[in-house]
Amino acid sequence: MLELKNISFSADTENGKKEILKNISLKFEDGFIAITGPNGGGKSTLAKIIAGIIKPTSGKILLDGEDITELSITERAQKGISFAFQQPVRFKGITVKDLISLASGKDITVAKACDYLSQVGLCARDYVDREVNSSLSGGELKRIEIATVLARGTKVSLFDEPEAGIDLWSFNNLINVFEKMHSTLGGSIIIISHQERILNIADKVAVISAGNLEAYGKKSDILPELLSASNPACSVLTDNLEGAK
């Protein structure tokens, strides 16, 4: 179980220190957790703190009771935390099979690589030997990145706005992938998202606004109020992809 205890983060700006996160405490048990809220509320900062990309100004991060606050991103990965960026990294000269092998920690067979690719809705024979470069679309890269998370089989799988920069068709397929992932992969799946359709497949939803944890609980308790017309956060929860490329 991943636990955040009183996490705060401040950043230096031209106008002095700015509080980005304010005393966030959360427990992520096994299952699918969605973190949502208005733009600029601190969601991506929280994701980077969990992954170990940045360190909190104060507070603690526990994984199965162990304090991992001071551990690097590499050490956290070794402990069982996976992080998928908004824009997946492209690796010139590395094939899709190579990338999945690196993620799994061993030289897997072509058949096993194909199995992971099939799980994320890709025709494996068309991708297993392709380079992870600019020839792949945003939607293809997202699904390949999810395949690497499946190959790792980590305790915590963290995705920062996986819908960003992909077209509507790819988004529809991405939802199907996450639904399957939710039903087959153990541990905690944490997704930072604005999309109502992603929130609807979550077990629990956390709402972060202006650096504060505004709500956290079962989807059935959180979504009705969050999606109500009177809620100012409602404007960020749409069922389409504005500005999709």
GROMACS .gro file of C-alpha atoms in nm, residues 35-230:
model
  196
   35ILE     CA    1  -0.692   1.184  -0.923
   36THR     CA    2  -0.868   1.480  -1.081
   37GLY     CA    3  -0.932   1.852  -1.039
   38PRO     CA    4  -0.883   2.186  -1.215
   39ASN     CA    5  -0.574   2.263  -1.422
   40GLY     CA    6  -0.287   2.397  -1.213
   41GLY     CA    7  -0.421   2.235  -0.897
   42GLY     CA    8  -0.108   2.030  -0.826
   43LYS     CA    9  -0.202   1.688  -0.968
   44SER     CA   10   0.104   1.641  -1.190
   45THR     CA   11   0.331   1.770  -0.915
   46LEU     CA   12   0.188   1.506  -0.682
   47ALA     CA   13   0.250   1.236  -0.947
   48LYS     CA   14   0.615   1.344  -0.980
   49ILE     CA   15   0.656   1.339  -0.602
   50ILE     CA   16   0.519   0.983  -0.585
   51ALA     CA   17   0.752   0.874  -0.866
   52GLY     CA   18   1.055   1.042  -0.707
   53ILE     CA   19   1.120   1.298  -0.981
   54ILE     CA   20   1.087   1.579  -0.728
   55LYS     CA   21   1.099   1.570  -0.349
   56PRO     CA   22   0.833   1.718  -0.122
   57THR     CA   23   0.912   2.023   0.087
   58SER     CA   24   0.771   1.833   0.384
   59GLY     CA   25   0.586   1.512   0.460
   60LYS     CA   26   0.651   1.141   0.411
   61ILE     CA   27   0.584   0.875   0.148
   62LEU     CA   28   0.543   0.515   0.265
   63LEU     CA   29   0.533   0.201   0.051
   64ASP     CA   30   0.413  -0.103   0.244
   65GLY     CA   31   0.513   0.076   0.562
   66GLU     CA   32   0.866   0.164   0.442
   67ASP     CA   33   0.965   0.532   0.426
   68ILE     CA   34   1.073   0.596   0.065
   69THR     CA   35   1.067   0.977   0.081
   70GLU     CA   36   1.441   1.014   0.018
   71LEU     CA   37   1.470   0.742  -0.246
   72SER     CA   38   1.548   0.831  -0.608
   73ILE     CA   39   1.322   0.751  -0.905
   74THR     CA   40   1.544   0.450  -0.985
   75GLU     CA   41   1.529   0.319  -0.629
   76ARG     CA   42   1.151   0.361  -0.623
   77ALA     CA   43   1.123   0.173  -0.951
   78GLN     CA   44   1.320  -0.110  -0.793
   79LYS     CA   45   1.079  -0.105  -0.499
   80GLY     CA   46   0.782  -0.144  -0.734
   81ILE     CA   47   0.662   0.197  -0.858
   82SER     CA   48   0.605   0.255  -1.232
   83PHE     CA   49   0.551   0.602  -1.377
   84ALA     CA   50   0.415   0.681  -1.724
   85PHE     CA   51   0.472   1.038  -1.846
   86GLN     CA   52   0.213   1.257  -2.020
   87GLN     CA   53   0.431   1.237  -2.331
   88PRO     CA   54   0.598   0.894  -2.361
   89VAL     CA   55   0.971   0.897  -2.429
   90ARG     CA   56   1.091   0.792  -2.775
   91PHE     CA   57   1.406   0.578  -2.799
   92LYS     CA   58   1.581   0.584  -3.134
   93GLY     CA   59   1.748   0.251  -3.210
   94ILE     CA   60   1.547   0.053  -2.951
   95THR     CA   61   1.275  -0.181  -3.074
   96VAL     CA   62   0.942  -0.231  -2.903
   97LYS     CA   63   1.055  -0.582  -2.797
   98ASP     CA   64   1.377  -0.437  -2.652
   99LEU     CA   65   1.176  -0.183  -2.450
  100ILE     CA   66   0.939  -0.446  -2.310
  101SER     CA   67   1.237  -0.668  -2.223
  102LEU     CA   68   1.404  -0.379  -2.038
  103ALA     CA   69   1.083  -0.317  -1.846
  104SER     CA   70   1.044  -0.681  -1.746
  105GLY     CA   71   1.408  -0.707  -1.632
  106LYS     CA   72   1.489  -1.001  -1.858
  107ASP     CA   73   1.527  -1.087  -2.226
  108ILE     CA   74   1.173  -1.203  -2.296
  109THR     CA   75   1.074  -1.409  -2.598
  110VAL     CA   76   0.904  -1.263  -2.903
  111ALA     CA   77   0.594  -1.462  -2.809
  112LYS     CA   78   0.583  -1.305  -2.462
  113ALA     CA   79   0.636  -0.955  -2.603
  114CYS     CA   80   0.353  -1.020  -2.846
  115ASP     CA   81   0.132  -1.127  -2.556
  116TYR     CA   82   0.185  -0.794  -2.377
  117LEU     CA   83   0.120  -0.599  -2.698
  118SER     CA   84  -0.198  -0.796  -2.763
  119GLN     CA   85  -0.320  -0.712  -2.413
  120VAL     CA   86  -0.306  -0.341  -2.498
  121GLY     CA   87  -0.488  -0.382  -2.828
  122LEU     CA   88  -0.197  -0.377  -3.073
  123CYS     CA   89  -0.144  -0.625  -3.355
  124ALA     CA   90   0.181  -0.763  -3.217
  125ARG     CA   91   0.344  -0.872  -3.544
  126ASP     CA   92   0.318  -0.513  -3.672
  127TYR     CA   93   0.500  -0.363  -3.373
  128VAL     CA   94   0.738  -0.606  -3.203
  129ASP     CA   95   1.036  -0.519  -3.431
  130ARG     CA   96   0.958  -0.150  -3.483
  131GLU     CA   97   1.176   0.121  -3.335
  132VAL     CA   98   1.029   0.336  -3.058
  133ASN     CA   99   1.069   0.656  -3.257
  134SER     CA  100   0.877   0.930  -3.434
  135SER     CA  101   0.710   0.684  -3.671
  136LEU     CA  102   0.477   0.580  -3.387
  137SER     CA  103   0.166   0.786  -3.313
  138GLY     CA  104   0.081   0.922  -2.969
  139GLY     CA  105  -0.185   0.657  -2.918
  140GLU     CA  106   0.053   0.377  -3.018
  141LEU     CA  107   0.319   0.504  -2.779
  142LYS     CA  108   0.068   0.525  -2.494
  143ARG     CA  109  -0.034   0.163  -2.543
  144ILE     CA  110   0.327   0.044  -2.577
  145GLU     CA  111   0.409   0.228  -2.253
  146ILE     CA  112   0.118   0.050  -2.082
  147ALA     CA  113   0.255  -0.281  -2.217
  148THR     CA  114   0.586  -0.206  -2.042
  149VAL     CA  115   0.397  -0.143  -1.716
  150LEU     CA  116   0.222  -0.480  -1.756
  151ALA     CA  117   0.561  -0.643  -1.818
  152ARG     CA  118   0.701  -0.493  -1.498
  153GLY     CA  119   0.403  -0.601  -1.286
  154THR     CA  120   0.473  -0.337  -1.020
  155LYS     CA  121   0.293  -0.265  -0.692
  156VAL     CA  122   0.202   0.089  -0.800
  157SER     CA  123   0.133   0.189  -1.163
  158LEU     CA  124   0.109   0.566  -1.202
  159PHE     CA  125  -0.014   0.744  -1.518
  160ASP     CA  126  -0.007   1.123  -1.559
  161GLU     CA  127  -0.289   1.232  -1.795
  162PRO     CA  128  -0.254   0.938  -2.037
  163GLU     CA  129  -0.518   1.095  -2.264
  164ALA     CA  130  -0.301   1.403  -2.335
  165GLY     CA  131  -0.217   1.462  -2.701
  166ILE     CA  132  -0.399   1.164  -2.851
  167ASP     CA  133  -0.692   1.157  -3.091
  168LEU     CA  134  -1.044   1.050  -3.000
  169TRP     CA  135  -1.014   0.708  -3.166
  170SER     CA  136  -0.698   0.631  -2.968
  171PHE     CA  137  -0.866   0.757  -2.651
  172ASN     CA  138  -1.158   0.516  -2.698
  173ASN     CA  139  -0.912   0.229  -2.730
  174LEU     CA  140  -0.716   0.357  -2.430
  175ILE     CA  141  -1.028   0.329  -2.215
  176ASN     CA  142  -1.065  -0.036  -2.320
  177VAL     CA  143  -0.701  -0.100  -2.229
  178PHE     CA  144  -0.739   0.053  -1.883
  179GLU     CA  145  -1.058  -0.144  -1.820
  180LYS     CA  146  -0.873  -0.466  -1.901
  181MET     CA  147  -0.570  -0.358  -1.700
  182HIS     CA  148  -0.796  -0.280  -1.405
  183SER     CA  149  -0.943  -0.630  -1.411
  184THR     CA  150  -0.615  -0.823  -1.455
  185LEU     CA  151  -0.329  -0.631  -1.291
  186GLY     CA  152  -0.286  -0.636  -0.914
  187GLY     CA  153  -0.162  -0.354  -0.694
  188SER     CA  154  -0.260   0.012  -0.719
  189ILE     CA  155  -0.334   0.178  -1.053
  190ILE     CA  156  -0.329   0.557  -1.011
  191ILE     CA  157  -0.435   0.778  -1.302
  192ILE     CA  158  -0.422   1.157  -1.311
  193SER     CA  159  -0.704   1.258  -1.545
  194HIS     CA  160  -0.972   1.513  -1.636
  195GLN     CA  161  -1.176   1.265  -1.835
  196GLU     CA  162  -1.513   1.152  -1.703
  197ARG     CA  163  -1.488   0.817  -1.878
  198ILE     CA  164  -1.166   0.738  -1.692
  199LEU     CA  165  -1.318   0.851  -1.362
  200ASN     CA  166  -1.613   0.620  -1.428
  201ILE     CA  167  -1.395   0.308  -1.430
  202ALA     CA  168  -1.213   0.400  -1.108
  203ASP     CA  169  -1.284   0.246  -0.767
  204LYS     CA  170  -1.199   0.566  -0.583
  205VAL     CA  171  -1.159   0.930  -0.685
  206ALA     CA  172  -0.944   1.201  -0.526
  207VAL     CA  173  -1.006   1.569  -0.606
  208ILE     CA  174  -0.717   1.815  -0.577
  209SER     CA  175  -0.775   2.187  -0.624
  210ALA     CA  176  -0.541   2.480  -0.549
  211GLY     CA  177  -0.299   2.237  -0.382
  212ASN     CA  178  -0.559   2.100  -0.139
  213LEU     CA  179  -0.721   1.760  -0.117
  214GLU     CA  180  -1.086   1.856  -0.156
  215ALA     CA  181  -1.238   1.506  -0.153
  216TYR     CA  182  -1.140   1.139  -0.157
  217GLY     CA  183  -1.364   0.835  -0.151
  218LYS     CA  184  -1.564   0.583  -0.349
  219LYS     CA  185  -1.654   0.685  -0.703
  220SER     CA  186  -2.024   0.655  -0.619
  221ASP     CA  187  -1.984   0.910  -0.339
  222ILE     CA  188  -1.756   1.159  -0.519
  223LEU     CA  189  -1.869   1.176  -0.883
  224PRO     CA  190  -2.233   1.292  -0.840
  225GLU     CA  191  -2.123   1.605  -0.656
  226LEU     CA  192  -1.815   1.657  -0.872
  227LEU     CA  193  -2.013   1.643  -1.195
  228SER     CA  194  -2.298   1.862  -1.075
  229ALA     CA  195  -2.351   2.187  -1.264
  230SER     CA  196  -2.296   2.388  -0.946
   0.00000   0.00000   0.00000
